[in-house]
C-alpha positions as MATLAB code, in Angstrom:
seq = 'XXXXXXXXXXXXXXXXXXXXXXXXXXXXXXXXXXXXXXXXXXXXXXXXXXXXXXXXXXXXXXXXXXXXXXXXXXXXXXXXXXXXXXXXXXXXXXXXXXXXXXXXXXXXXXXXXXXXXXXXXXXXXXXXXXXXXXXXXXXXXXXXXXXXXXXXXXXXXXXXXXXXXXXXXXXXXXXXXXXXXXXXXXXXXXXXXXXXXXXXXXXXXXXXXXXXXXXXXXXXXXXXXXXXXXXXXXXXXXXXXXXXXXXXXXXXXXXXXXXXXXXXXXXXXXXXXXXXXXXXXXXXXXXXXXXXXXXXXXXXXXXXXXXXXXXXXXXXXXXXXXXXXXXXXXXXX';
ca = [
      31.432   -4.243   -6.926;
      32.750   -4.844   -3.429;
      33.685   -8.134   -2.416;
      30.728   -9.492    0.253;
      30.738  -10.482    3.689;
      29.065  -12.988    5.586;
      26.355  -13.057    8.287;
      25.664  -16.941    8.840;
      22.327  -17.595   10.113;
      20.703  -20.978   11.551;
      21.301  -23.771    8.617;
      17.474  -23.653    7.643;
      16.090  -20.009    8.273;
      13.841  -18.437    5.344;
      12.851  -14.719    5.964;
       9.801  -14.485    5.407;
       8.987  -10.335    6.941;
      11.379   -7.424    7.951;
      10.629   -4.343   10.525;
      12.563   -1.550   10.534;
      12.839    1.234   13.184;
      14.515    3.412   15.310;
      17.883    2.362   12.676;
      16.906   -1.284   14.308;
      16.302   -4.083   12.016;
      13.975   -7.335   12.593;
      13.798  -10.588   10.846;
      10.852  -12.902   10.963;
      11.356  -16.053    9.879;
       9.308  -18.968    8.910;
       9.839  -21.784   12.027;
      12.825  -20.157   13.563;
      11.250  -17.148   15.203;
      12.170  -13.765   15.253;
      16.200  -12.337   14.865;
      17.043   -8.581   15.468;
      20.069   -8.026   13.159;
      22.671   -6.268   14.556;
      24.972   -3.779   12.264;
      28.014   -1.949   14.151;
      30.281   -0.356   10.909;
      31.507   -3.869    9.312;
      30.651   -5.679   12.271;
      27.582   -7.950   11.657;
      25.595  -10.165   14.242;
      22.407  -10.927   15.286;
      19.929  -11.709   18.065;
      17.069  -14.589   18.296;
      14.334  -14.167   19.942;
      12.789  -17.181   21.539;
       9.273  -17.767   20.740;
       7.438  -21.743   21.189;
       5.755  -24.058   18.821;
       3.640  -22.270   15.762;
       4.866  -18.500   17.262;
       8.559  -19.437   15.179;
       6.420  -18.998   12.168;
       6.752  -15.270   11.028;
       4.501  -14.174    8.382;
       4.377  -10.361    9.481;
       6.634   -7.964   11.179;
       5.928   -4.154   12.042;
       8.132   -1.732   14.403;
       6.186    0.876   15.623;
       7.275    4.411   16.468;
       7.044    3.982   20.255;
       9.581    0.443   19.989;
       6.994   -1.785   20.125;
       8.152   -4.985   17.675;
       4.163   -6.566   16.269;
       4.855  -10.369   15.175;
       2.051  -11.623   13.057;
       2.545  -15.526   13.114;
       0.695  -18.911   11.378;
      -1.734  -19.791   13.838;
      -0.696  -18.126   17.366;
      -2.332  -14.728   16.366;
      -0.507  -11.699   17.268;
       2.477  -10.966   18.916;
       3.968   -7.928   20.538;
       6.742   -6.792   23.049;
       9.272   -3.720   23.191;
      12.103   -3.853   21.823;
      14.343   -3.645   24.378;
      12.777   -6.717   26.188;
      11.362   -9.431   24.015;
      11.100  -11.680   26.648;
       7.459   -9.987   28.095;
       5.241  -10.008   25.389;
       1.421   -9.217   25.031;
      -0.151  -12.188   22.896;
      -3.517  -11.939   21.155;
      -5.667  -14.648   19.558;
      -9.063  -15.255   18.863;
      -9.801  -16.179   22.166;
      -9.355  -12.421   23.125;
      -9.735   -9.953   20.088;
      -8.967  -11.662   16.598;
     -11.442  -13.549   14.012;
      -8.348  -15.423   12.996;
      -5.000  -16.676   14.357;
      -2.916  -16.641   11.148;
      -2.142  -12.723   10.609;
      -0.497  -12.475    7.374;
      -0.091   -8.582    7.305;
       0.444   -5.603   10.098;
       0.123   -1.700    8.768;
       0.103    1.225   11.083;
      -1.652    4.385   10.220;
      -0.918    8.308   11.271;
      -3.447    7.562   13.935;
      -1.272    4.737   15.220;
      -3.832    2.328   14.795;
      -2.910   -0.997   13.758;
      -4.532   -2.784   10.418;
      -4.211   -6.763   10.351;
      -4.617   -9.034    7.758;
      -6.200  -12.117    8.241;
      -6.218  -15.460    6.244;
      -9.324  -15.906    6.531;
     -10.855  -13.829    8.881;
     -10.944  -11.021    7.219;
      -9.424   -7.142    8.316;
      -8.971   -6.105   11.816;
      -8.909   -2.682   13.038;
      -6.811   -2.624   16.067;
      -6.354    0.565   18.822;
      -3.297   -0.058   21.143;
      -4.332    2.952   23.414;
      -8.003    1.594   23.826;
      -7.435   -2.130   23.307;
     -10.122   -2.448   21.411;
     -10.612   -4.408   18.152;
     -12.790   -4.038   15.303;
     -13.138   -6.985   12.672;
     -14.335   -6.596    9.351;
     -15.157   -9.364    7.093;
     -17.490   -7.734    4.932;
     -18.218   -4.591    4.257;
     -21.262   -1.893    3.060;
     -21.139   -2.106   -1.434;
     -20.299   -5.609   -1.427;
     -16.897   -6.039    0.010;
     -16.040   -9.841    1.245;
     -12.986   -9.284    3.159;
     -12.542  -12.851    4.364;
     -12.905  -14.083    0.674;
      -8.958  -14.269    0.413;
      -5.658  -13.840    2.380;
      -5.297   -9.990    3.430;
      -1.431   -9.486    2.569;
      -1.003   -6.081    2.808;
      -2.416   -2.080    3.554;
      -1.676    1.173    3.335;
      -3.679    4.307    3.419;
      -4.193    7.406    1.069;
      -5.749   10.522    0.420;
      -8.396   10.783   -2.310;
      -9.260   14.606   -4.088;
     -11.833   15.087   -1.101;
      -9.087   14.864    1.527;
     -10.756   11.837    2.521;
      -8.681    8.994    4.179;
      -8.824    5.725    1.940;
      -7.917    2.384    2.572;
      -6.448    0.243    0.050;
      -6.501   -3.799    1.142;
      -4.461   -5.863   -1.093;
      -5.433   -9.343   -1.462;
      -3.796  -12.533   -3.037;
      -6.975  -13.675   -5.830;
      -9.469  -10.659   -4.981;
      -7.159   -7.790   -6.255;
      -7.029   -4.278   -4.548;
      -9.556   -2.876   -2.486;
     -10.765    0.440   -1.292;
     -12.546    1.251    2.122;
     -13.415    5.069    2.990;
     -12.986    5.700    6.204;
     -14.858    7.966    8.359;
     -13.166   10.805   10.595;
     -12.215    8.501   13.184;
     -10.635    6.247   10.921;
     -12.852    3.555   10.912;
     -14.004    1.495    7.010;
     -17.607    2.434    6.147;
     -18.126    1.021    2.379;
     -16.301   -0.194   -0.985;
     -15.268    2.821   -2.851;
     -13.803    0.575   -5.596;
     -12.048   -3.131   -6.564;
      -9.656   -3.318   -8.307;
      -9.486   -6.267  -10.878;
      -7.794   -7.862  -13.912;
      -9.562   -7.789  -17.015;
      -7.836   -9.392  -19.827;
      -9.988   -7.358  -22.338;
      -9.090   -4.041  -20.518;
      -5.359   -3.237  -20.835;
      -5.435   -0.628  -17.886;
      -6.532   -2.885  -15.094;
      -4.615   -4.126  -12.855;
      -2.050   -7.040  -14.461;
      -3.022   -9.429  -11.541;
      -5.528  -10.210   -8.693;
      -3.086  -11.736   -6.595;
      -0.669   -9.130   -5.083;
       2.751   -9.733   -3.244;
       3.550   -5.757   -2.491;
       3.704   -2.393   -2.939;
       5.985    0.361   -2.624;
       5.024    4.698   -2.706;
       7.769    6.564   -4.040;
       9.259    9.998   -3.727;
       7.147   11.291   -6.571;
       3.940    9.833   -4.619;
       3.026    7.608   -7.162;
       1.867    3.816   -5.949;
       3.607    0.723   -7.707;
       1.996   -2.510   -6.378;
       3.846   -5.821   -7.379;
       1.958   -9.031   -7.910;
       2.211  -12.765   -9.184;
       1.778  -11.317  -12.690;
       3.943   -8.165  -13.175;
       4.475   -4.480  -11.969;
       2.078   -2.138  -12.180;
       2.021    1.814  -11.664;
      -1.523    2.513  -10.315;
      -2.592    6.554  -10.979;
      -5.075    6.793   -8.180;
      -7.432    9.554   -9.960;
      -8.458    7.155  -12.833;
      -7.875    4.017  -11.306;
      -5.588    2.654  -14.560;
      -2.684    0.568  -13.919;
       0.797    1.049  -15.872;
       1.845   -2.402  -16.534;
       6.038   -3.349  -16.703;
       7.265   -7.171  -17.776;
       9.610   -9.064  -18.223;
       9.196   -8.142  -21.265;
      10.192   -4.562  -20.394;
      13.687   -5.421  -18.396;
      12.446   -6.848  -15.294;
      14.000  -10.203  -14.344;
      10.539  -12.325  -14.051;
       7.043  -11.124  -14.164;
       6.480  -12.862  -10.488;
       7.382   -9.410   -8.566;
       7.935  -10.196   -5.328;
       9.063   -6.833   -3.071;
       9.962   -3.081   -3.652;
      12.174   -0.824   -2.237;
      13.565    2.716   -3.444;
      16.888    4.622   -3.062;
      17.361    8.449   -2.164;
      18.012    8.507   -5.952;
      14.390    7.376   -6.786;
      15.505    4.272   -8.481;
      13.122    1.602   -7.487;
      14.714   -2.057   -6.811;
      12.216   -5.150   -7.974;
      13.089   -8.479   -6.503;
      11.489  -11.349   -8.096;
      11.862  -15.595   -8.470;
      14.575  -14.620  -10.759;
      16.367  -11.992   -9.758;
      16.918   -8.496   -8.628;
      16.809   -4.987  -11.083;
      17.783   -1.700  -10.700;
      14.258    0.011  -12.271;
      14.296    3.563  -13.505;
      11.832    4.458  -15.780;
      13.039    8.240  -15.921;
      15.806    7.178  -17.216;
      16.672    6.566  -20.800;
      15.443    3.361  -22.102;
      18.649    1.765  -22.803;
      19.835    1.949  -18.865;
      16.357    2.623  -17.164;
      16.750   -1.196  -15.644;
      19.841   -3.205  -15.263;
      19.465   -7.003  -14.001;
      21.522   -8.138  -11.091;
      21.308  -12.161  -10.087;
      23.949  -14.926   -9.016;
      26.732  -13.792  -11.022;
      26.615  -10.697   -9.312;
      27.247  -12.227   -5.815;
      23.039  -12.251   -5.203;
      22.443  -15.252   -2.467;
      19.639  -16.882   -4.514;
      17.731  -15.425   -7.297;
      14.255  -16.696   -5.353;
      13.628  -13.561   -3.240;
      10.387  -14.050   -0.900;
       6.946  -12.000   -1.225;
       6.875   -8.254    0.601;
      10.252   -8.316    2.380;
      12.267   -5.057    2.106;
      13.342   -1.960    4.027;
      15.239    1.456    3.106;
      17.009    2.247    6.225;
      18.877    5.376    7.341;
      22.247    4.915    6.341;
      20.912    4.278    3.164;
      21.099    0.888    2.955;
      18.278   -1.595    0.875;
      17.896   -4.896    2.464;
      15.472   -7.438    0.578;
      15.151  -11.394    1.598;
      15.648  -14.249   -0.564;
      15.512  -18.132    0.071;
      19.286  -18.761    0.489;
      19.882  -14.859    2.734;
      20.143  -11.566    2.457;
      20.746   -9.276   -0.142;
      22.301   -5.644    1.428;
      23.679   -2.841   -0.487;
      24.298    0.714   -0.720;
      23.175    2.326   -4.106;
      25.209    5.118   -3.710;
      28.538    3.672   -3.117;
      27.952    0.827   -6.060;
      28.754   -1.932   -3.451;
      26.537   -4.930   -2.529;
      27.165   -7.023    0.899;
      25.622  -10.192    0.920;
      24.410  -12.167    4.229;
      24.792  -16.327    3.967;
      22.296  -18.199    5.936;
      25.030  -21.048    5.367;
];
């Protein structure tokens, strides 16, 4: 394992989101702003972006194709500005578009509209080339969307070819919307919840993250274990600690060009590959192995195109390349 170098961040920064695009990386932390993190070969730096007051608090990042960086913060609403010049930025709160000013997710769809996730406000549809915004805290078959924090979405295709929207909460488990053609929710298609009698539901209502791999199969990490979710019957695969992980709390995903998916949790990191044979299909890595902290922070990852994974703990980063065996560790002090 190659020995790790140092990127030393501000004494009390905790990562709390990650963008990446255009081979550009973004940091949001949580009461330091936002920090684009600069890689040139070995060379390692970074850039902060100033921000005021509750804007330093970072609880979602998303790059968009056309280099627009979307901050969602705790309590200054949303937050966006091209790359290339931070220092104009649009801002949006509920005084002009939002139902609520703490955004704790941003998705973007092929339509390049923009999904936020509220606290408690429910989901917003946004439309950057009409401006307009469509809030949604309930829904047509019984959907309260502003029952608990929205923390992440991401879109599908169901047999019909029809777009679906999946909404993951943290306490109401995973929802479904079906979208019309435009693209805009119309009614529950289907919750997903824990049932301790039913061993195929999903392991826990609260979930941190999920991940689609190159097979196109769905893993969705929450407080309680990793689950593999097979869309068609809507059963859940459940992996523990039990089962290699490090911890049961699974806190992000990220894959390698090798389809090896790596699990960050409170205690740890693994290497999980359930094609593989059982003996080496998930290998533990943690402080001995030069990790920054084993406490790695909810939904903070990226893949990017030098092949690099990049996933956020409390004490820095963890950045390595799977394919050269060789980890490079970031110090925030």
């Amino acid at each position: 394992m190659a020995q790790p170098s140092a990127l030393h961040l501000p004494e009390d920064v905790s990562i709390n989101s990650m963008a990446y695009a255009n081979d550009r990386l973004w940091a949001g932390s949580f009461g330091q702003g936002i920090f684009e993190i600069i890689r040139n070969k070995d060379q390692i730096s970074y850039r902060k972006i100033p921000l005021n007051g509750q804007a330093n608090f970072i609880h979602a990042l998303h790059a968009d194709k056309k280099g627009n960086i979307w901050a969602g913060t705790r309590g200054e609403g949303l937050l966006v500005f091209k790359a290339d010049n931070p220092a104009q930025r649009k801002q949006y709160t509920d005084a002009n578009g939002l139902s609520h000013n703490y955004i704790m997710s941003i998705g973007e769809d092929e339509r390049g509209v923009m999904w936020l996730g509220t606290w408690a406000g429910g989901l917003i549809r946004h439309d950057p080339e009409t401006g307009s915004f469509n809030i949604y805290k309930t829904i047509k078959g019984g959907g309260n969307l502003a029952q608990f924090p929205i923390v992440l979405t991401f879109e599908y295709k169901n047999e019909a070819g029809k777009p679906v929207l999946c909404v993951g909460t943290r306490g109401g488990g995973l929802l479904e919307l079906e979208l019309d053609k435009a693209g805009f929710p119309q009614k529950l298609l289907r919750k997903s919840t824990n049932n301790p009698t039913q061993n195929q539901t999903i392991s826990s209502n609260f979930i941190n993250c999920y991940w689609k791999d190159v097979f196109g199969r769905t893993w969705i990490g929450t407080e309680d274990g990793l689950n593999l979710w097979n869309q068609k019957t809507n059963s859940y695969k459940h992996f523990f600690k039990a089962d290699g992980l490090p911890d049961d709390i699974i806190q992000s995903l990220a894959e390698d060009e090798n389809g090896n998916l790596w699990v960050s949790s409170t205690k740890g990191v693994s290497r999980f590959s359930p094609e593989r044979s059982k003996k080496d299909y998930c290998r533990v890595y943690d402080l001995q192995d030069g990790l920054p902290s084993n406490f790695f922070n909810s939904n903070v990852s990226c893949y990017t195109q030098d092949r690099y994974v990049f996933l956020a703990a409390t004490m820095g980063f963890y950045i390595f390349n799977p394919t050269k065996s060789a980890t490079t560790r970031w110090h925030q002090r």
